[in-house]
XYZ file of C-alpha atoms in Angstrom:
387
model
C 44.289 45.962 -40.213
C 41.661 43.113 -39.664
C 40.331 41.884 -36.438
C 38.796 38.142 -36.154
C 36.873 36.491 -33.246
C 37.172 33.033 -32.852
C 36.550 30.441 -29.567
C 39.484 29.015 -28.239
C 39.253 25.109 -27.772
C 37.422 23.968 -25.082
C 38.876 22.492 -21.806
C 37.820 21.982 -18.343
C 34.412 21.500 -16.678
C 32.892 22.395 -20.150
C 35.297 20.017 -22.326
C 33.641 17.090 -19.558
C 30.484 18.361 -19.882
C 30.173 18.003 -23.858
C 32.045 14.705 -23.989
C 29.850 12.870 -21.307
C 26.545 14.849 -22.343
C 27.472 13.486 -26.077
C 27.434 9.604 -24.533
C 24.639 9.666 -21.119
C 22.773 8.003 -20.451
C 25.187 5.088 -21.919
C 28.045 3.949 -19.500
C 32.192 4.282 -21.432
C 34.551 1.271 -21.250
C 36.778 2.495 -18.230
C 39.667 3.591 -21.277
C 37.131 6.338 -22.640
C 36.449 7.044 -19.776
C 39.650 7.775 -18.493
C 40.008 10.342 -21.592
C 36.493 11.892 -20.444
C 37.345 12.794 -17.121
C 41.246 13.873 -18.026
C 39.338 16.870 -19.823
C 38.918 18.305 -16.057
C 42.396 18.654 -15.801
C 44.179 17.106 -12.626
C 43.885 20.174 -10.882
C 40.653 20.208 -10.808
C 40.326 16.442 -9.300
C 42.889 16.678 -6.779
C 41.606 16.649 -3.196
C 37.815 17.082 -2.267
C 36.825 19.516 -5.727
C 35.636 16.791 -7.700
C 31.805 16.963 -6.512
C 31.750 20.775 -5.439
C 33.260 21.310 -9.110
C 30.170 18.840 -10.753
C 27.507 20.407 -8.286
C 28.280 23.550 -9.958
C 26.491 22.519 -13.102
C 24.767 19.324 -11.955
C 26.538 16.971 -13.812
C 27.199 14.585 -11.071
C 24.773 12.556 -12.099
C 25.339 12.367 -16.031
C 29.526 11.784 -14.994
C 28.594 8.974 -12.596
C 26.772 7.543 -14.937
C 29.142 7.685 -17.978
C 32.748 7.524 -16.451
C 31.178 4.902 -13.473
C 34.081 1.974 -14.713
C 36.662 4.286 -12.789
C 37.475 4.321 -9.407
C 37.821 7.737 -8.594
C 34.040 8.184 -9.786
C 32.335 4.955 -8.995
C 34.949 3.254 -6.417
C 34.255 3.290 -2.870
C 36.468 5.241 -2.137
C 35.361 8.189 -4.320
C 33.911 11.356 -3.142
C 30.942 10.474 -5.825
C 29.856 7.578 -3.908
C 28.566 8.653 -0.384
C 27.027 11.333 -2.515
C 25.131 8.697 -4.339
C 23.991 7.038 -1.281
C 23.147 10.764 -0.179
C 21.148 11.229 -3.682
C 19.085 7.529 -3.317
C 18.080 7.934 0.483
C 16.584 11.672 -0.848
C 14.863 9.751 -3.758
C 13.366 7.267 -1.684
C 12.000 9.626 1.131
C 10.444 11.903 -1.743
C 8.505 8.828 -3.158
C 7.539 7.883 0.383
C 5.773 11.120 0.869
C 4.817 11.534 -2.455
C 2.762 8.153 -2.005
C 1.302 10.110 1.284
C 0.295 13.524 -0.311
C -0.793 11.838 -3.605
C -3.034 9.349 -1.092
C -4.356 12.680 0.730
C -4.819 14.756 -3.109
C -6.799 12.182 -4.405
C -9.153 11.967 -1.435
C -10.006 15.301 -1.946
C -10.393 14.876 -5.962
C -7.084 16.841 -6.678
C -5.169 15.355 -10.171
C -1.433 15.967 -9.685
C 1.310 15.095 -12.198
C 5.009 15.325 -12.047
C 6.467 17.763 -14.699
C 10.303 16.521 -14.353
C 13.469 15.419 -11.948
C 11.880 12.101 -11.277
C 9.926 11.836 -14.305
C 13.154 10.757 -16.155
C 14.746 8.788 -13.245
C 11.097 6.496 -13.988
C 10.798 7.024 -17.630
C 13.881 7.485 -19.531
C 16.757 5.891 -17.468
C 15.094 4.207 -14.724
C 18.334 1.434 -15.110
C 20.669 4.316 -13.869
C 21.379 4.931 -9.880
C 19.116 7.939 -8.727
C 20.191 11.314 -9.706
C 20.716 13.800 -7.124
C 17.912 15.903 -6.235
C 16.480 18.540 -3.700
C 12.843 17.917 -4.037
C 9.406 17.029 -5.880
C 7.741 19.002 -8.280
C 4.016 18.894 -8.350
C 2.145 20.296 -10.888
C -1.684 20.801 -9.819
C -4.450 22.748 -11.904
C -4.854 26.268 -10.856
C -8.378 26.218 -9.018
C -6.390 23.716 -7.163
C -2.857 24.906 -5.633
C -4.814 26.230 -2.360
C -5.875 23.009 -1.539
C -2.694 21.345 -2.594
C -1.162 24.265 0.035
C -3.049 23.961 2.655
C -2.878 19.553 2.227
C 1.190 20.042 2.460
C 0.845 22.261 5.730
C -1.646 19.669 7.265
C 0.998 16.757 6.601
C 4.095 18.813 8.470
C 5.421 20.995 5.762
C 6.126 24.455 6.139
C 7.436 27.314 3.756
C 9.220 29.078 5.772
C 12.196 27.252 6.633
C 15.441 27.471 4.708
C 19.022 25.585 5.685
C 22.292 27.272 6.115
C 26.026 25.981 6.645
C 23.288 22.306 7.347
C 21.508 25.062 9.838
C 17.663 24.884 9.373
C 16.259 28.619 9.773
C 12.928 29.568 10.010
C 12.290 33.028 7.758
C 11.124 35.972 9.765
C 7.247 36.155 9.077
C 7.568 39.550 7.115
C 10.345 37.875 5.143
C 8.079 34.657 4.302
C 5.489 36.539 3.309
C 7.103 39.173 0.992
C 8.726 36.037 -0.341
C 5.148 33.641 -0.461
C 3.980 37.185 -2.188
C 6.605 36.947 -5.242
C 6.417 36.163 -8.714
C 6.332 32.681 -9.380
C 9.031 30.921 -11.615
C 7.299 28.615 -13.923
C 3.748 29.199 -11.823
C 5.672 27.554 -8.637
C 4.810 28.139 -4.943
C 7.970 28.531 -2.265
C 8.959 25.432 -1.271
C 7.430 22.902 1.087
C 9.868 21.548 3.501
C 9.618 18.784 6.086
C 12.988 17.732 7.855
C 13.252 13.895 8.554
C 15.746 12.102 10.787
C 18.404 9.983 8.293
C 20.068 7.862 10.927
C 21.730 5.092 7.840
C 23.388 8.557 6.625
C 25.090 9.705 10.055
C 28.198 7.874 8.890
C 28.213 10.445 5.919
C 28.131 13.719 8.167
C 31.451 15.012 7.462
C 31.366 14.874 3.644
C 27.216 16.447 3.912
C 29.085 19.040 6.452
C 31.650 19.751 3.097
C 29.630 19.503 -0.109
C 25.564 19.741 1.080
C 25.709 22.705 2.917
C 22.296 24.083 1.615
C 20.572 20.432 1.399
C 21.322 18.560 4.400
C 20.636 19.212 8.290
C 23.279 18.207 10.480
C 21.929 18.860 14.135
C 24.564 17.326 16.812
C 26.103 15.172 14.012
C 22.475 13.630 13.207
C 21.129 13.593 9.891
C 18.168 15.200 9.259
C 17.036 15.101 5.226
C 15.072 17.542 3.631
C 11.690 16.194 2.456
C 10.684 19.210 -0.302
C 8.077 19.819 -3.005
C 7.624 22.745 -5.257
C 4.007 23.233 -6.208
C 3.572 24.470 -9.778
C -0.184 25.751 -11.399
C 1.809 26.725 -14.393
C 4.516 25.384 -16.575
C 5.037 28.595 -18.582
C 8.314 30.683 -17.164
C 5.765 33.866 -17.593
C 2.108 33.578 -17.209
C -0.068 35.074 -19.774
C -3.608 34.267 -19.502
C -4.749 37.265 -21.732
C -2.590 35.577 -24.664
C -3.561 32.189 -25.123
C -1.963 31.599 -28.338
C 1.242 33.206 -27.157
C 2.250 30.452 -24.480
C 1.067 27.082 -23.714
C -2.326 26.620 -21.703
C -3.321 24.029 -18.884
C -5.198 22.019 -21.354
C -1.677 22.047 -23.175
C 0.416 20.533 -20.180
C -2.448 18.359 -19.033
C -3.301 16.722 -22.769
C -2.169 12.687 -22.549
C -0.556 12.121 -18.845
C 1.122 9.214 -18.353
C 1.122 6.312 -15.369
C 4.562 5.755 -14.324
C 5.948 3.917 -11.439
C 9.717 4.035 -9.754
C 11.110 2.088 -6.860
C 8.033 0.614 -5.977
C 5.417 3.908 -6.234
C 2.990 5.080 -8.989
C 2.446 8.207 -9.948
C 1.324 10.257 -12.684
C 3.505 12.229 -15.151
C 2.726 14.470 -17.994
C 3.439 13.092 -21.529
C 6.962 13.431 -23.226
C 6.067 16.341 -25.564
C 5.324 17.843 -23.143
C 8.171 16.893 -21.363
C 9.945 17.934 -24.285
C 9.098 21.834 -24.991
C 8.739 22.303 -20.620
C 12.380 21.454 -20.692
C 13.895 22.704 -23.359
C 12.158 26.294 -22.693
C 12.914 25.850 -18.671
C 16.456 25.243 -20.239
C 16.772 27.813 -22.128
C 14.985 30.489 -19.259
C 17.048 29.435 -17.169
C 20.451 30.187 -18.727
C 19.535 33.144 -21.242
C 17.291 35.119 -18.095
C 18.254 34.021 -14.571
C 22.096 33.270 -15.559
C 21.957 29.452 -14.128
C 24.413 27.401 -15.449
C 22.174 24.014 -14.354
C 23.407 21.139 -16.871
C 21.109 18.469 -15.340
C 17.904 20.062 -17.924
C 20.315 19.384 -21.024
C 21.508 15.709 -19.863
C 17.740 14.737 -19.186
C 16.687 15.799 -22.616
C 19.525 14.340 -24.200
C 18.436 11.214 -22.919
C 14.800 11.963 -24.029
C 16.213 12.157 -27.064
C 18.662 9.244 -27.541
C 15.384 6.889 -26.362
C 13.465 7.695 -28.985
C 10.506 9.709 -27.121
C 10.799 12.781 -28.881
C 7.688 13.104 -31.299
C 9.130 15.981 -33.571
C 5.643 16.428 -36.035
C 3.576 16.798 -32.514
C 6.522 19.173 -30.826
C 6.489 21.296 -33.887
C 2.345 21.344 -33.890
C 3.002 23.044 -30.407
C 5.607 25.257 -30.712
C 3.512 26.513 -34.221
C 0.557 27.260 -32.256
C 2.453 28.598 -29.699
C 4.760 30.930 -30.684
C 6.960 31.720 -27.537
C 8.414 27.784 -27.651
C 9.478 28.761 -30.976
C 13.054 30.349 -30.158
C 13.878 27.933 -27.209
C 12.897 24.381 -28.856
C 15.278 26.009 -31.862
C 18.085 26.572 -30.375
C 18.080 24.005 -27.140
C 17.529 20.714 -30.471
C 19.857 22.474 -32.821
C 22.502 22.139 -29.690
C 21.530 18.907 -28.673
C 21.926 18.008 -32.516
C 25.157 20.266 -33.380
C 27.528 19.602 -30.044
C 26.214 16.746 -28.051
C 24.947 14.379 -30.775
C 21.636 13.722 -30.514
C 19.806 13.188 -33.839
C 17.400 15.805 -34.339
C 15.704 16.329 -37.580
C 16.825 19.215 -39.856
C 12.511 19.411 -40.838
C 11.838 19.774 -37.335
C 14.400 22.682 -36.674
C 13.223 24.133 -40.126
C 9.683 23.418 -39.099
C 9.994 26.239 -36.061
C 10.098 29.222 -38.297
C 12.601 31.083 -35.755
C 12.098 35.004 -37.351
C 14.825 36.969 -38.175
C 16.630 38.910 -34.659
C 15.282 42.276 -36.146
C 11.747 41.071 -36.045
C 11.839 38.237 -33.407
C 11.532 40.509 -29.598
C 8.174 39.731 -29.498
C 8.826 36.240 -29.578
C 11.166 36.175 -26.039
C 13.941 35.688 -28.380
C 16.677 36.240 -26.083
C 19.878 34.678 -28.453
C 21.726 31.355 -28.548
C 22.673 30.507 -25.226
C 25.167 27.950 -26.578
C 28.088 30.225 -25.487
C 26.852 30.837 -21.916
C 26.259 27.157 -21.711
C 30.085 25.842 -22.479
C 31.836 29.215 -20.918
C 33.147 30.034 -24.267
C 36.344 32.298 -24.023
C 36.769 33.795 -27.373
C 40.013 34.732 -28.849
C 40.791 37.940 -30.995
C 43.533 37.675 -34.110
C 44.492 41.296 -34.986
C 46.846 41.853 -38.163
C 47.293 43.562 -41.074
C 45.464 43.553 -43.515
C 46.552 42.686 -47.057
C 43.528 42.816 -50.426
């Protein structure tokens, strides 16, 4: 008898997901695009599933982006579209009051930079529509996230408020604080939330009542948008202070920052090798420990990539000094290289030194999460067996 193990082709959501994430940021003729989308399936299109079904993984964005020449995704009459005008009216509120608490930060002396979300919308595809997105991250030193706190409260936020079924609900104060209390996922405070009355989107209150449940307020048919910022002192998923040379330090994620500006406000962003390993290990965190099958992480570093950003001697210099980048900046570039096409030298992946599994625990070394990414159903061949 032998047995053999082998992954059945891919189709659905995951088929779409490799063929677009293997072209964004670039936008297909509408005839490739046509055989882009058809890997969905017309199940899975019929009706209003289309955006729940790309919400899922986040790949709204990268889909609008790439299949945008057909109707169903950028027509008017497309379920995509009022979620675009959903996705640029969050955008531009975020800047707005990131203008505001950058103005109040730097009054008090407080450097702030944006780790990622709209650090790609200004850097690497600022010619695409805005990508969906629930809030700001901030990224403050450490002797500074109190004040950063306390600035956000003074301008109207709170972080105690979550929204359910377009409900806002403010947590019971023992909740909030055994929540305020908990480890921190990449050194990041609870969110900051400040609801602000969207007339322009009232129109869209029936499709936010269907698709943005958790996003949107809807309070006697108005709309009411979320304004939201996550503070981070840390861009390591664990902090280690007592091992330096195990994770990246603040002088790490601090070293070159770069001025950026988008839609009309400047802000400061940290550089894109830094960009590059915070991404690629939030990536791979993400799907190997907390089981989130986010897609947007892999599209934005794809298109990282594809521009030409990526400086592979100074990303290996970091993930060599630090060892714990090691296993995620292998296998997040050698999947970006394998499946969705990026170029990614074969020095650079040699370069990272990955140890053998039987040695490798120590260096959060959790496995490929290639299969977990694309859903891959695997397929068993049993017969007998013949020397």
């Amino acid at each position: 008898m032998w047995m053999h193990a082998s992954p059945r082709p891919l189709s659905g959501l995951a088929a779409l997901a490799v063929r677009a994430l293997r072209v964004f940021p670039q936008r297909l003729p509408a005839e490739q695009a046509a055989r882009v989308l058809a890997e969905l399936g017309e199940p899975a299109r019929s009706g209003d599933g289309l955006v729940p079904l790309l919400m899922s993984r986040r790949l709204s964005h990268v889909v609008r982006a790439v299949c945008g020449e057909l109707d169903e995704i950028g027509g008017a009459g497309s379920d995509l579209t009022p979620l675009q005008q959903v996705a640029t009216a969050m955008a531009d509120l975020h800047l707005e009051q990131l203008r505001l608490v950058q103005a109040e930060l730097g009054a008090k002396g407080v450097p702030v930079l944006v780790p990622k979300g709209v650090f790609y919308a200004a850097t690497v595809y600022p010619h695409l529509e805005p990508p969906f997105s629930t809030d700001v991250d901030l990224l403050v030193r450490s002797g500074d996230f109190d004040t950063t706190c306390d600035t956000l409260r003074r301008l109207g936020y709170i972080d105690d408020l979550i929204v359910r079924a377009n409900v806002p609900l403010k947590l019971p104060p023992a909740v909030a604080a055994r929540e305020g209390a908990s480890f921190g996922h990449f050194g990041q405070s609870r969110s900051w939330v400040k609801l602000v009355r969207t007339p322009h989107l009232d129109e869209h209150a029936d499709f936010i009542a269907r698709t943005l449940p958790g996003e949107v307020v809807l309070l006697g048919g108005q709309v009411h948008l979320c304004a939201l910022f996550d503070v981070h002192h840390n861009l390591n998923s664990v902090h280690d202070p007592t091992a330096a040379a195990f994770r990246p330090t603040e002088a790490d994620w601090w070293q070159h920052p770069q001025r950026v500006a988008y839609r009309g406000v400047a802000f400061d962003a940290i550089s894109d090798v830094t960009a590059a390993w915070f991404a690629a290990n939030h990536f791979y965190t993400d799907v190997m420990l907390y089981g989130d099958p986010n897609l947007k992480i892999l599209g934005d570093l794809a298109a990282l990539t594809r521009a030409g950003r990526v400086d592979w001697p100074a990303l290996a210099d970091i993930a060599q000094r630090h060892v714990a980048l090691r296993p995620p900046l292998c296998y997040v570039f050698r999947m970006l290289g394998g499946v969705f096409g990026c170029e990614v030298p074969g020095d650079f992946l040699a370069a990272l030194a990955v140890p053998a599994p039987r040695n490798s625990a120590h260096f959060a070394d959790f496995g490929d999460p290639l299969a977990r990414v694309l859903d891959l159903p695997i397929e068993l061949t049993v017969g007998e067996h013949h020397p």
